[in-house]
Coordinates of C-alpha atoms and ligand atoms in Angstrom, one line a residue:
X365 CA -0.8 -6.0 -24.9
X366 CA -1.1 -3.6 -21.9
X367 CA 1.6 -1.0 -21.5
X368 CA 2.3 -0.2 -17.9
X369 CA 4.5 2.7 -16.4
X370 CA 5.7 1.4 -13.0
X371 CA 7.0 3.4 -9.9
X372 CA 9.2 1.8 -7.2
X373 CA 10.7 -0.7 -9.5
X374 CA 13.5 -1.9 -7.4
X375 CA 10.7 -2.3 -4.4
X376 CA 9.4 -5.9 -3.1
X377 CA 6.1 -5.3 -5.2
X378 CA 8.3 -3.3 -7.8
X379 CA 10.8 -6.4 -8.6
X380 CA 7.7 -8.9 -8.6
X381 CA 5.8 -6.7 -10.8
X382 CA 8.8 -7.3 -13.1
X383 CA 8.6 -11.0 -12.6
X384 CA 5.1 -10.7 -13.6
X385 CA 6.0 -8.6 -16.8
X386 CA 8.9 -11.6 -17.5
X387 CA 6.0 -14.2 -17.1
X388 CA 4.0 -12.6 -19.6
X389 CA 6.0 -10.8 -22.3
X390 CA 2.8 -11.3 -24.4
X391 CA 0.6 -9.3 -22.1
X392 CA 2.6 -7.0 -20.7
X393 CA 5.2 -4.4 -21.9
X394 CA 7.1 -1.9 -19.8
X395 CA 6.7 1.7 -21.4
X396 CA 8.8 3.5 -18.3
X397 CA 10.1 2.8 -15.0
X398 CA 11.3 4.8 -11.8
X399 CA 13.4 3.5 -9.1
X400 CA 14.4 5.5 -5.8
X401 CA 18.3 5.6 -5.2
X402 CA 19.1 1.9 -6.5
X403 CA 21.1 2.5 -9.1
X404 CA 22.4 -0.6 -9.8
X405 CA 18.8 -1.9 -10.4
X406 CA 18.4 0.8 -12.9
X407 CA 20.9 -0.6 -14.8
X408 CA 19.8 -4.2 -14.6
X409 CA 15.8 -2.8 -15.3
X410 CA 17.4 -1.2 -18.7
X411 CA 19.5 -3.9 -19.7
X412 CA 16.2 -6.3 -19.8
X413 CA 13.2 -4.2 -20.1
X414 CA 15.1 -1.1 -22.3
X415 CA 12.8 2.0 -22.7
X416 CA 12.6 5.7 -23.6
X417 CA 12.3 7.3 -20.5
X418 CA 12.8 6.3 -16.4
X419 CA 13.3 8.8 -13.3
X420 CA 15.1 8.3 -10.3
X421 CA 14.9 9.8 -7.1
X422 CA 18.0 12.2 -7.4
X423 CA 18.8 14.8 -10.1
X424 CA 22.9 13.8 -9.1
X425 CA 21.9 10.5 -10.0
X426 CA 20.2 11.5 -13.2
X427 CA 23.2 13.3 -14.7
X428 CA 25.1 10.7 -14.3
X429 CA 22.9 8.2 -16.0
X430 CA 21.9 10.7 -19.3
X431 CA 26.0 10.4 -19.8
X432 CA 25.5 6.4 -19.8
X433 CA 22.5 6.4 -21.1
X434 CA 22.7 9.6 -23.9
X435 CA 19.6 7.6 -26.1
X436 CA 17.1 7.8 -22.9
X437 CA 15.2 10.7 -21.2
X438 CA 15.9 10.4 -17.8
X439 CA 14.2 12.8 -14.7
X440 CA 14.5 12.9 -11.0
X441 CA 12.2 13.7 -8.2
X442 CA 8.4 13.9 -7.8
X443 CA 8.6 16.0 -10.9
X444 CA 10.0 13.4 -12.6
X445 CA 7.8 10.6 -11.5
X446 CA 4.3 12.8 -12.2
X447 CA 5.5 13.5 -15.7
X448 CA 6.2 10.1 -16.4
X449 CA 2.0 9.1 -15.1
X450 CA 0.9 11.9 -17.5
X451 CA 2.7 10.4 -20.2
X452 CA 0.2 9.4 -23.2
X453 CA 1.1 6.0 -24.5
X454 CA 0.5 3.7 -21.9
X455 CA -2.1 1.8 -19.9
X456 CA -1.8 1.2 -16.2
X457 CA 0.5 2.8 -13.7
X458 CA 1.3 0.1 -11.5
X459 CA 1.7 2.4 -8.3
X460 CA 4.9 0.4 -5.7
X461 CA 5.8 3.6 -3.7
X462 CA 5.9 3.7 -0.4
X463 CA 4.2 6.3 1.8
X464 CA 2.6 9.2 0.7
X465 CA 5.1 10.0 -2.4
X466 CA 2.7 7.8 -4.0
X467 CA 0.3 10.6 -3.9
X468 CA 0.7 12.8 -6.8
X469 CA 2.1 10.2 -9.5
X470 CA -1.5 9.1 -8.5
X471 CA -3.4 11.8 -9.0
X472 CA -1.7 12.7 -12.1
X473 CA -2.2 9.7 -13.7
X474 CA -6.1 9.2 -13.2
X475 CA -6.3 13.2 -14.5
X476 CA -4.6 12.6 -17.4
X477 CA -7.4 9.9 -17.8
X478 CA -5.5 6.5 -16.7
X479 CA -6.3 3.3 -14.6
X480 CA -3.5 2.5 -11.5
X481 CA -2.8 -0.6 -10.6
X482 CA -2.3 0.5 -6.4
X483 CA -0.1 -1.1 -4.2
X484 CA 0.8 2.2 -2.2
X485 CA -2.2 2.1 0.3
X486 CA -0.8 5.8 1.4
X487 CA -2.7 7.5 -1.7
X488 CA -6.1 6.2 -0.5
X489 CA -5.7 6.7 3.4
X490 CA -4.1 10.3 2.9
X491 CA -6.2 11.4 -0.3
X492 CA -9.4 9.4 -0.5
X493 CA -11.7 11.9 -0.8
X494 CA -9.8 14.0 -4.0
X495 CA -9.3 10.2 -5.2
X496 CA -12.5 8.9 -5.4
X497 CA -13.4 12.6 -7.1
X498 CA -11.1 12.3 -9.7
X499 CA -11.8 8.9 -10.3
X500 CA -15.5 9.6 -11.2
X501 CA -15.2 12.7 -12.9
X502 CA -12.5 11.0 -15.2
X503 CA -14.3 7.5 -15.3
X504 CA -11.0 5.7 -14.2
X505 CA -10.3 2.7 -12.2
X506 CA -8.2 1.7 -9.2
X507 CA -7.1 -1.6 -9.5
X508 CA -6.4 -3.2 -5.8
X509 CA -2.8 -4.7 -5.8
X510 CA -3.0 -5.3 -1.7
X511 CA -3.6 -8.7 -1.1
X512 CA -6.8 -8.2 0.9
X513 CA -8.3 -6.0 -1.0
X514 CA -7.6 -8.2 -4.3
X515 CA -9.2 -10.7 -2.1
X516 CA -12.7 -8.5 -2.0
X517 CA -12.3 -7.5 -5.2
X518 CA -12.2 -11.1 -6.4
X519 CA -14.8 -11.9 -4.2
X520 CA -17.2 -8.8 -5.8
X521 CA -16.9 -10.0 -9.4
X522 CA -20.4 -10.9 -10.4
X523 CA -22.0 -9.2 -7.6
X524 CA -23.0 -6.0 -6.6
X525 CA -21.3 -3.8 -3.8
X526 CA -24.9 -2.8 -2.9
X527 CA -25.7 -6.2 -1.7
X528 CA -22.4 -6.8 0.5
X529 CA -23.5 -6.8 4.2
X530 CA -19.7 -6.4 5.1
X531 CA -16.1 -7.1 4.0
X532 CA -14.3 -8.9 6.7
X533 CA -10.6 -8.0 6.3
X534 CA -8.4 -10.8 7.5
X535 CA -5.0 -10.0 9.2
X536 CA -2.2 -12.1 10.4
X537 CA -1.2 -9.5 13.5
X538 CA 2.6 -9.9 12.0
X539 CA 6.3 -10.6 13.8
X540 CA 4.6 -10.1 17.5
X541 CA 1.2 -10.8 17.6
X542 CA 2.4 -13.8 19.6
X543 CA 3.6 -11.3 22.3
X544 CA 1.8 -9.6 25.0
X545 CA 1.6 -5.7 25.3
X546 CA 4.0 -6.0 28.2
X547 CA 6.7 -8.4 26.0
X548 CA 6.6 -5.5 23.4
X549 CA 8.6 -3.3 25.4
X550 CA 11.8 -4.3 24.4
X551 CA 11.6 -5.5 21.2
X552 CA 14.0 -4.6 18.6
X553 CA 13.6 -3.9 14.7
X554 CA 15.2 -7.0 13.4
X555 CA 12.6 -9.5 15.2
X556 CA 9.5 -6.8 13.7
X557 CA 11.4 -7.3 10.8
X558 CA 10.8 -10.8 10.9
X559 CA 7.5 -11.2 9.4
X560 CA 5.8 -14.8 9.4
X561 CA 3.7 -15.1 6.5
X562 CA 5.1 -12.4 4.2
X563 CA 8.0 -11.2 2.5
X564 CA 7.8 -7.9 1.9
X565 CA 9.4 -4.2 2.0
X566 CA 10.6 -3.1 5.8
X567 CA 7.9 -0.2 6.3
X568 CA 5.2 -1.7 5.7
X569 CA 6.5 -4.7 7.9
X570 CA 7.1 -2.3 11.3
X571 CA 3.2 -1.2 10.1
X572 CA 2.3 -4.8 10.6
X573 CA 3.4 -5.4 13.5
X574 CA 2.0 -2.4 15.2
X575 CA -1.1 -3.0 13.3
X576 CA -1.0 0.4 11.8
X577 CA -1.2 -1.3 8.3
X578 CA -4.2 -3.1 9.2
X579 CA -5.9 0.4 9.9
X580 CA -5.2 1.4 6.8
X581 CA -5.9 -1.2 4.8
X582 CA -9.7 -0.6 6.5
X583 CA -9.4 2.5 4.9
X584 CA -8.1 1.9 2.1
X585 CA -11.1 -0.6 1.7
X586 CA -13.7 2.1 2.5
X587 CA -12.5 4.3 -0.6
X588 CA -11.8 1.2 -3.0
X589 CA -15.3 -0.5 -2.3
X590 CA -17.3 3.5 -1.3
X591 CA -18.9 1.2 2.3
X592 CA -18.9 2.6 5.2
X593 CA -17.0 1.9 8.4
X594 CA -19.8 -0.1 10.1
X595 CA -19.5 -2.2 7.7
X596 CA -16.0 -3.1 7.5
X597 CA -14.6 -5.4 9.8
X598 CA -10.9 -7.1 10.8
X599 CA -10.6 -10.8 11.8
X600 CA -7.1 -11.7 13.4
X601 CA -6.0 -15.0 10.7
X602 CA -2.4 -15.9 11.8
X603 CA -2.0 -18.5 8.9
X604 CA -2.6 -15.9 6.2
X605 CA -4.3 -18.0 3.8
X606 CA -8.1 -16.6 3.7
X607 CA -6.7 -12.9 2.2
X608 CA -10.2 -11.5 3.1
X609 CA -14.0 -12.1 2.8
X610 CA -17.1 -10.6 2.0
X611 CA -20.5 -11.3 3.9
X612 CA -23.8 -10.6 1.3
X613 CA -27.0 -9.7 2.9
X614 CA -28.1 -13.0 2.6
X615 CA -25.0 -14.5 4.5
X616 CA -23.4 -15.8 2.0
X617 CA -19.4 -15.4 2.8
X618 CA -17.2 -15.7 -0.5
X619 CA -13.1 -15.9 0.2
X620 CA -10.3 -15.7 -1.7
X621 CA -7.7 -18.4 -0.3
X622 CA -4.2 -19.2 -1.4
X623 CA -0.4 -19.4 -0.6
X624 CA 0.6 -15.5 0.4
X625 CA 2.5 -14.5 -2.8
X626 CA 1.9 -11.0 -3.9
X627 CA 2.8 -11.9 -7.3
X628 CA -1.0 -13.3 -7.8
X629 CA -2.5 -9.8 -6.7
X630 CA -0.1 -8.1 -8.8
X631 CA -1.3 -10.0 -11.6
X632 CA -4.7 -10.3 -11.6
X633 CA -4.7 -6.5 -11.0
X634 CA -3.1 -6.1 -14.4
X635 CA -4.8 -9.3 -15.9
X636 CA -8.3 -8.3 -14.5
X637 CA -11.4 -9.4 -15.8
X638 CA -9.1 -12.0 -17.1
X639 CA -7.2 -14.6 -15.5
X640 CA -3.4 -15.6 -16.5
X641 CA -1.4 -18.5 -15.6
X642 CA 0.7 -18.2 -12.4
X643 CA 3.6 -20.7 -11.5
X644 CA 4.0 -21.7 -8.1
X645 CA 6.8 -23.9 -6.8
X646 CA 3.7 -24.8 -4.0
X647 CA 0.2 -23.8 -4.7
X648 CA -2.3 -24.1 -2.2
X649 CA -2.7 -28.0 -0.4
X650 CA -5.9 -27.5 2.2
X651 CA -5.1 -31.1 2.9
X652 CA -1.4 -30.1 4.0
X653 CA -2.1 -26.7 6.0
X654 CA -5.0 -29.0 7.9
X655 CA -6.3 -26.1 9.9
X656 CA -7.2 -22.5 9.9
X657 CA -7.5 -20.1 12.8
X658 CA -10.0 -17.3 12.9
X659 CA -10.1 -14.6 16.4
X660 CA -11.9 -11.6 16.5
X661 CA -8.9 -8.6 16.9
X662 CA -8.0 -6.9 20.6
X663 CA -7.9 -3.3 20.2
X664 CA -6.1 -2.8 23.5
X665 CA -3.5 -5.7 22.2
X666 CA -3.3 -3.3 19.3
X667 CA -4.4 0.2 19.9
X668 CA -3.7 1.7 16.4
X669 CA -5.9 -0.6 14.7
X670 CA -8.8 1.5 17.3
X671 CA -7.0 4.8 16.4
X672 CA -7.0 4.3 13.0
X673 CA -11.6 3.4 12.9
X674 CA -11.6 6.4 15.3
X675 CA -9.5 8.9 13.0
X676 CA -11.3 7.4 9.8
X677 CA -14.8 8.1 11.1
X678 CA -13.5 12.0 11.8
X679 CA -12.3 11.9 8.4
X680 CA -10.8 15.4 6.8
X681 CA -7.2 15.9 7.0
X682 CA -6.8 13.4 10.0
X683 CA -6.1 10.3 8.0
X684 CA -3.1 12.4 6.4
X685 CA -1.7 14.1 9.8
X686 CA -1.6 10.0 11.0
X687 CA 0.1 9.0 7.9
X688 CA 2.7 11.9 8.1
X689 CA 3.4 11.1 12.1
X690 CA 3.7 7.6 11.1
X691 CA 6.1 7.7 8.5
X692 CA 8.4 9.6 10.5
X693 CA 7.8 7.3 13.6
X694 CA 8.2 4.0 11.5
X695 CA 11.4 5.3 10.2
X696 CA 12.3 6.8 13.8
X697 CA 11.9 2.9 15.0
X698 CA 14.4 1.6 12.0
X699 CA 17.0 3.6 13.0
X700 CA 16.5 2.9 16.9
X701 CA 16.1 6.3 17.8
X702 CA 12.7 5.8 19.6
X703 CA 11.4 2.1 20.8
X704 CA 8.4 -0.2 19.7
X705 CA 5.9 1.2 21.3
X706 CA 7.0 4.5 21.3
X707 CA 5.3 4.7 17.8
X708 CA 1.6 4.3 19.3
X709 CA 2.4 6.7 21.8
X710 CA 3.3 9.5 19.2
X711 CA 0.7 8.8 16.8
X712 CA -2.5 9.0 19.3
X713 CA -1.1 12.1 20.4
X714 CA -0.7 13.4 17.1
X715 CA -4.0 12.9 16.0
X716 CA -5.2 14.4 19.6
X717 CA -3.6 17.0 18.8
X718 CA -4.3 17.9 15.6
X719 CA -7.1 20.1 14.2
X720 CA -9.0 18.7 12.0
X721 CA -10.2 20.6 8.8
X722 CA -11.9 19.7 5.9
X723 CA -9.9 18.1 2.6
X724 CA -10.6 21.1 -0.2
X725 CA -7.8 20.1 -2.4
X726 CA -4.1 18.8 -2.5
X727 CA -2.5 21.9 -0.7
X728 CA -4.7 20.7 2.3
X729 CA -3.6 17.3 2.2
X730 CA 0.1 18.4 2.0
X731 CA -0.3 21.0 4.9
X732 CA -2.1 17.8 7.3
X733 CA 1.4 15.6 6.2
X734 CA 3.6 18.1 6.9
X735 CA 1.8 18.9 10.2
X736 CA 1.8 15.3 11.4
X737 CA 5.8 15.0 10.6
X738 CA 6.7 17.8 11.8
X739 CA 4.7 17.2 15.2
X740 CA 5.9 13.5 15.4
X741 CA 9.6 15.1 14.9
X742 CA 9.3 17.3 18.1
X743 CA 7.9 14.1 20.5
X744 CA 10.4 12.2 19.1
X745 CA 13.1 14.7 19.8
X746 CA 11.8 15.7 23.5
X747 CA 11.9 11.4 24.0
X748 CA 15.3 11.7 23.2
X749 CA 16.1 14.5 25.8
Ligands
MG1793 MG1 -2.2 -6.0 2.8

């Protein structure tokens, strides 16, 4: 039985993590939970999964709930959710933030010697290098939730990273990649929200279709599997069905194929090295999907995915000043203050911009975001003017 903390329950990974848990009541036991400002789903998380202690985003939300819930400990804030990953009895944190919140729950939880189960990319392209540190002085895992990544790491079991020539990182180019640069002008959040392939949460959707996610998921891939840049490479795959590859020096390509349904990353990062059952209404039928489409990517189709190799190579606090700008340009896009390809055009200057230092420790990494949001809030203000 593996007891697992998760953050971002109310999330699309989040709520299929719980449909995970519900598949496997044998396997998996919930020991804590923290949702943002969803109360409701609180309530409904309780009411089947009950436990001791949970956190929500806001302390006015949290005194309301102890008076419901008098039996449970319940915290708010980043305080709450890093106190809840240095808890003792438990397992995996299965990690379904979004953005760089996901951070410190992160880092708290491999120092207080646990394995996280990661869906919140974020941690890796923000904090890497204090990551992969932590990780080895504390002889803890990272557990790849992201479907391409699960894809190399299925692919690596039995072999050894040192023979891989390169991981090939497939991506489906999301809601536009149909469009050309010059039909992206206008385009408005409810069609990027309209992914093709997958269902899943709407920042990380707008980061598909700008390709931002692909970038760093190339990152994210250099600090899961430690190979360098060179040797990490993006095929465009608009069916989604090949989730990523890996090339061994002999030429040998291994793939991970399937329907896209997260729930089999999710699980087979918390099954891992064993395999569980997984029920699918429709699981994979070559014979019905009949073909599969490979390209290689067009950087100046998609610019960030160029920006994002570029700003990885430089490494330092870069990575986090592009997060930061993104997260406030992503969100600047939802709420139609700024247009589609507005968000390229803040980000490249951001990074321009910034100076880049070396990553010491977390204060660095937090100076870098703030830097990068606050920039990306005074060019989106000035577009505004
Ligand atoms: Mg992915």
């Amino acid at each position: 039985m593996k007891r697992l903390i998760l953050l971002g329950a109310s999330g699309s990974i989040g709520t299929q993590t719980l449909d995970v848990i519900r598949m496997h009541p044998d396997k998996f036991m919930l020991t804590a939970f923290g949702v943002g400002r969803n109360i409701d789903m609180f309530r409904r998380i309780q009411a089947e999964f009950p436990v001791s202690e949970a956190t929500v985003e806001r302390e006015e939300d949290a005194v309301l709930l102890r008076q419901e819930y008098p039996h449970m400990t319940i915290l708010s804030g980043e305080e709450g959710m890093c106190s809840l990953a240095e808890r003792r009895d438990y397992d995996i944190l299965v990690n379904a933030l979004v953005g760089f919140a996901g951070f410190l729950p992160t880092w708290h939880a491999i120092r207080s010697d646990h394995d996280v189960a990661l869906a919140n990319k974020e941690t890796l392209v923000v904090g890497g290098e204090l990551i992969d540190q932590a990780l080895r002085e504390h002889g803890r895992k990272l557990l790849p939730i992201d479907s391409e990544h699960s894809a190399i790491f299925q692919c690596l079991q039995g072999n050894q990273t040192s023979q891989v020539k390169r991981l090939i990182i497939t991506a489906s180019g999301g809601s536009f990649r149909r469009l050309s640069r010059d039909e992206l002008r206008d385009v408005t959040v409810e069609q990027a929200l309209a992914h093709p392939n997958w269902n899943m949460g709407a920042k990380i959707t707008i980061d598909s279709a700008t390709m931002m996610n692909k970038g760093f998921e190339v990152m994210e891939a250099h600090w899961l599997f430690g190979l360098p840049y060179e040797q990490i490479d993006v095929l465009m795959h608009p069916e989604s069905i090949v989730h990523s590859m890996v090339e061994y020096r002999d030429h040998s390509v291994m793939a991970q194929l399937g329907n896209p349904d997260m729930r089999l990353p999710i699980q087979y990062a918390l099954s891992w090295p064993d395999r569980f059952e997984l029920e699918q209404e429709k699981p994979l039928d070559l014979a019905a999907v009949g073909s599969l489409h490979f390209s290689a990517p067009d950087t100046r189709r998609y610019p960030l995915l160029g920006l994002a190799y570029e700003t990885a190579k430089k490494g330092g606090t870069l990575p986090a000043v592009l997060n930061g700008a993104n997260e406030v340009a992503n969100l600047a896009f939802r709420e139609k203050e700024i247009s589609f390809l507005d968000i390229e055009d803040i980000l490249v200057r951001a990074v321009f911009r910034a100076g880049k230092k070396e990553v010491h420790d977390v204060q660095d990494l937090l100076d870098a975001d703030a830097w990068g949001r606050g920039y990306a809030d005074y060019l989106i203000r000035g577009t505004k003017q």
